[in-house]
Amino acid sequence: MTTPQAPSTGRTLLNKVPEVTIWFWVIKILATTVGETAADYLNGTLGFGLTGTTVVVGAIFLVVLGFQFKARRYIPPLYWATVVLISVVGTLITDNLTDNLGVPLELTTALFTVALALTFAGWYATERTLSIHSIVTRRREAFYWLAILFTFALGTAAGDLIAEKLGAGYWLSALLFAALIGAVAASHLVLGANAVLTFWIAYVLTRPLGASLGDGFSQDKVDGGLGLGTTLTSVIFLVTILAVVSYLAVSKRDQLPPVEAGALR
């Protein structure tokens, strides 16, 4: 089977996403935590309401995403700003469906599972790969960000279903999702499970893990949280993200080597 070629002829392009290191997962979990607390902060503390928060964050996200697409290489601050914003947008999509439209969490979980599966199917059908090590064209990057959007929406729905609908609580939910992520990592590192499959499963699971941690830190003590509030929790995690991203921007420890146009894996 011949592999399709990228649009540019023979030019060396740079991957638009970071290498998957421990730093990747640290920032990802922090970003998902901010996605939960920032949405709550804008919605409740600032009084934007769910609709107003969706409009404001959605507009900012589209602007930042436009810059991300325009960039020719991986730029840590830009990339991770996009991830933080898409985590908020993914959260808001699920919240709008459940809170404004009354769609049950069971149904939203199923719908986003199907949406993510269809995205992967379309991605693989056109590119013959789901690997993040070859995001060197705009089409691949479009599939990549669409998949990430659905992972956040799915993770929000699944996390809320377990933490709220089934009454597991914030900390028990966090332990549960952390254990599941550990099992997925072990299946890859020890048993040799497919790297692409385990990556995306872990990516989905980090969303409810981060959300459970965010709620655990921010919610009142009477509700099982630490009572730090959404403002302080968001600031703490945003400052931590900024520190780690700054370190990576200087050290370049998460930057992949150039990928030849047409190389798919």
Coordinates of C-alpha atoms in Angstrom, one line a residue:
M1 CA 0.0 0.0 0.0
T2 CA 1.4 3.4 -1.0
T3 CA 1.2 6.1 1.6
P4 CA -0.3 9.5 0.7
Q5 CA 2.2 12.4 0.5
A6 CA 1.9 15.7 2.3
P7 CA 1.0 18.7 0.3
S8 CA 4.5 20.2 0.2
T9 CA 7.2 18.5 -1.9
G10 CA 10.3 17.3 -0.1
R11 CA 10.3 20.2 2.4
T12 CA 11.2 19.4 6.0
L13 CA 8.4 20.4 8.3
L14 CA 8.4 20.6 12.0
N15 CA 5.9 18.7 14.1
K16 CA 3.2 21.0 15.6
V17 CA 2.8 19.1 18.9
P18 CA 5.2 18.3 21.7
E19 CA 7.0 15.0 22.5
V20 CA 5.0 12.8 24.9
T21 CA 7.1 13.0 28.1
I22 CA 6.2 13.2 31.7
W23 CA 6.0 17.0 31.3
F24 CA 3.3 16.5 28.7
W25 CA 1.1 14.6 31.1
V26 CA 1.8 17.0 34.0
I27 CA 0.7 20.0 31.9
K28 CA -2.2 18.1 30.5
I29 CA -3.6 17.3 33.9
L30 CA -3.0 20.8 35.1
A31 CA -4.7 22.2 32.0
T32 CA -7.8 20.0 32.5
T33 CA -8.0 21.1 36.1
V34 CA -8.0 24.8 34.9
G35 CA -10.6 23.9 32.3
E36 CA -12.9 22.8 35.1
T37 CA -12.2 25.6 37.6
A38 CA -12.0 28.4 35.0
A39 CA -15.3 27.5 33.6
D40 CA -16.9 27.5 37.1
Y41 CA -15.1 30.9 37.9
L42 CA -16.5 32.6 34.8
N43 CA -19.9 31.0 35.1
G44 CA -20.5 31.5 38.8
T45 CA -18.0 33.9 40.4
L46 CA -18.0 36.5 37.6
G47 CA -21.7 35.9 36.8
F48 CA -21.2 35.4 33.1
G49 CA -23.7 32.5 33.1
L50 CA -23.2 29.3 31.1
T51 CA -24.1 30.9 27.8
G52 CA -22.0 34.1 28.3
T53 CA -19.0 32.0 29.4
T54 CA -19.4 29.8 26.3
V55 CA -19.4 32.8 24.0
V56 CA -16.5 34.6 25.6
V57 CA -14.2 31.6 25.9
G58 CA -15.3 30.2 22.5
A59 CA -14.3 33.5 20.8
I60 CA -10.9 33.6 22.6
F61 CA -10.3 30.0 21.7
L62 CA -10.9 30.5 18.0
V63 CA -8.5 33.4 17.9
V64 CA -5.7 31.4 19.7
L65 CA -6.4 28.3 17.6
G66 CA -6.0 30.5 14.5
F67 CA -2.5 31.5 15.6
Q68 CA -1.8 27.9 16.4
F69 CA -2.7 26.8 12.9
K70 CA -0.7 29.7 11.4
A71 CA 2.5 28.7 13.3
R72 CA 5.0 26.6 11.3
R73 CA 6.4 24.7 14.3
Y74 CA 5.6 23.7 17.9
I75 CA 5.6 26.8 20.1
P76 CA 5.1 25.7 23.8
P77 CA 3.2 28.8 25.1
L78 CA 0.9 28.9 22.1
Y79 CA 0.3 25.2 22.0
W80 CA -0.5 24.9 25.7
A81 CA -2.6 28.0 25.7
T82 CA -4.7 26.3 23.0
V83 CA -4.9 23.2 25.2
V84 CA -6.1 25.1 28.2
L85 CA -8.7 27.0 26.2
I86 CA -10.0 23.9 24.4
S87 CA -10.3 22.2 27.8
V88 CA -12.6 25.0 28.9
V89 CA -14.6 24.8 25.6
G90 CA -14.9 21.0 25.9
T91 CA -16.2 21.4 29.4
L92 CA -18.7 24.0 28.4
I93 CA -20.0 21.9 25.5
T94 CA -21.0 19.1 27.9
D95 CA -22.3 21.5 30.5
N96 CA -24.5 23.2 28.0
L97 CA -25.9 19.9 26.8
T98 CA -26.6 18.7 30.4
D99 CA -27.5 21.9 32.2
N100 CA -29.2 24.0 29.5
L101 CA -30.7 21.3 27.3
G102 CA -31.2 18.6 29.9
V103 CA -29.4 15.9 28.0
P104 CA -28.6 13.0 30.4
L105 CA -25.0 12.3 31.2
E106 CA -25.3 8.8 30.0
L107 CA -26.4 10.0 26.5
T108 CA -23.7 12.8 26.3
T109 CA -21.1 10.2 27.2
A110 CA -22.3 7.9 24.5
L111 CA -22.6 10.7 21.9
F112 CA -19.1 12.0 22.5
T113 CA -17.7 8.4 22.4
V114 CA -19.3 8.0 18.9
A115 CA -18.1 11.5 17.8
L116 CA -14.5 10.7 18.9
A117 CA -14.6 7.3 17.2
L118 CA -15.9 8.9 13.9
T119 CA -13.1 11.5 14.1
F120 CA -10.5 8.8 14.5
A121 CA -12.1 6.9 11.6
G122 CA -12.0 9.9 9.3
W123 CA -8.4 10.8 10.4
Y124 CA -7.2 7.3 9.7
A125 CA -9.1 6.9 6.4
T126 CA -7.4 10.1 5.0
E127 CA -4.0 9.9 6.6
R128 CA -3.4 6.2 7.4
T129 CA -2.2 7.1 10.9
L130 CA -3.4 8.4 14.2
S131 CA 0.1 9.1 15.5
I132 CA 0.8 12.5 17.0
H133 CA 4.4 12.3 15.9
S134 CA 3.5 13.3 12.4
I135 CA 1.3 16.4 12.8
V136 CA 3.0 18.2 9.9
T137 CA 0.0 19.4 7.8
R138 CA -3.0 21.5 8.5
R139 CA -5.4 18.7 7.7
R140 CA -3.7 16.4 10.3
E141 CA -3.7 19.2 12.8
A142 CA -7.4 19.8 12.2
F143 CA -8.1 16.2 13.0
Y144 CA -5.8 16.4 16.0
W145 CA -7.6 19.4 17.6
L146 CA -11.0 18.0 16.7
A147 CA -10.1 14.7 18.5
I148 CA -8.8 16.7 21.5
L149 CA -12.0 18.7 21.7
F150 CA -14.1 15.5 21.8
T151 CA -11.7 13.9 24.4
F152 CA -12.4 16.9 26.7
A153 CA -16.1 16.8 26.1
L154 CA -16.2 13.0 26.6
G155 CA -14.0 13.2 29.7
T156 CA -16.2 15.8 31.2
A157 CA -19.4 13.8 30.6
A158 CA -17.8 10.5 31.9
G159 CA -16.2 12.2 34.9
D160 CA -19.5 13.9 35.9
L161 CA -21.4 10.7 35.4
I162 CA -19.1 8.8 37.8
A163 CA -18.5 11.7 40.3
E164 CA -22.0 13.0 40.5
K165 CA -24.5 10.6 39.0
L166 CA -23.0 7.6 40.8
G167 CA -22.0 9.6 43.9
A168 CA -18.3 8.6 43.9
G169 CA -17.1 12.0 45.1
Y170 CA -14.2 14.1 44.0
W171 CA -11.2 12.3 45.7
L172 CA -12.5 8.8 45.1
S173 CA -13.1 9.7 41.4
A174 CA -9.5 11.1 41.2
L175 CA -8.1 7.9 42.6
L176 CA -10.2 5.8 40.3
F177 CA -9.1 7.7 37.1
A178 CA -5.5 7.8 38.3
A179 CA -5.6 4.0 38.7
L180 CA -7.1 3.6 35.2
I181 CA -4.4 5.7 33.7
G182 CA -1.8 3.7 35.6
A183 CA -3.3 0.5 34.2
V184 CA -3.2 1.9 30.6
A185 CA 0.4 3.0 31.0
A186 CA 1.3 -0.5 32.3
S187 CA -0.4 -2.1 29.4
H188 CA 1.8 -0.2 27.0
L189 CA 5.1 -0.3 29.0
V190 CA 4.9 -3.8 30.3
L191 CA 2.6 -5.7 27.9
G192 CA 3.5 -3.8 24.7
A193 CA 0.0 -2.5 24.0
N194 CA -0.3 -0.2 20.9
A195 CA 1.2 3.2 21.7
V196 CA -1.3 5.2 19.7
L197 CA -4.3 3.5 21.3
T198 CA -3.0 3.8 24.9
F199 CA -2.1 7.4 24.3
W200 CA -5.6 8.4 23.3
I201 CA -7.2 6.3 26.1
A202 CA -5.0 8.0 28.6
Y203 CA -5.7 11.4 27.1
V204 CA -9.5 10.9 27.6
L205 CA -8.9 9.7 31.2
T206 CA -6.8 12.7 32.2
R207 CA -9.8 15.0 31.7
P208 CA -12.0 13.5 34.5
L209 CA -8.8 13.1 36.6
G210 CA -8.0 16.8 36.3
A211 CA -11.7 17.8 36.8
S212 CA -11.9 15.7 39.9
L213 CA -8.8 17.3 41.3
G214 CA -10.0 20.8 40.4
D215 CA -13.4 20.2 42.1
G216 CA -11.6 18.7 45.1
F217 CA -9.4 21.7 45.6
S218 CA -12.0 24.4 44.8
Q219 CA -15.3 23.1 46.3
D220 CA -16.5 23.8 49.8
K221 CA -15.4 21.5 52.6
V222 CA -19.0 20.5 53.3
D223 CA -19.2 19.2 49.8
G224 CA -15.9 17.1 50.2
G225 CA -13.5 19.7 48.8
L226 CA -10.7 21.7 50.3
G227 CA -12.6 25.0 50.0
L228 CA -9.9 27.0 48.1
G229 CA -12.4 28.4 45.7
T230 CA -12.3 28.5 41.9
T231 CA -10.3 31.7 41.8
L232 CA -7.4 30.6 43.9
T233 CA -7.4 27.1 42.4
S234 CA -7.3 28.5 38.9
V235 CA -4.4 30.8 39.8
I236 CA -2.4 28.1 41.4
F237 CA -2.7 25.7 38.5
L238 CA -2.2 28.5 35.9
V239 CA 1.0 29.7 37.5
T240 CA 2.2 26.1 37.7
I241 CA 1.5 25.6 34.0
L242 CA 3.3 28.8 33.1
A243 CA 6.4 27.7 35.1
V244 CA 6.5 24.3 33.4
V245 CA 5.9 25.7 29.9
S246 CA 8.6 28.3 30.5
Y247 CA 11.0 25.6 31.5
L248 CA 10.2 23.6 28.4
A249 CA 10.4 26.6 26.1
V250 CA 14.0 27.2 27.3
S251 CA 15.2 23.6 27.7
K252 CA 13.3 22.3 24.6
R253 CA 13.1 18.9 26.2
D254 CA 9.7 18.2 24.7
Q255 CA 10.5 19.2 21.1
L256 CA 10.5 16.5 18.4
P257 CA 13.0 16.3 15.6
P258 CA 12.0 17.5 12.1
V259 CA 9.8 15.2 10.1
E260 CA 10.1 14.8 6.4
A261 CA 7.0 15.8 4.5
G262 CA 5.3 12.5 3.5
A263 CA 6.6 10.6 6.5
L264 CA 3.5 9.3 8.3
R265 CA 4.8 7.4 11.2

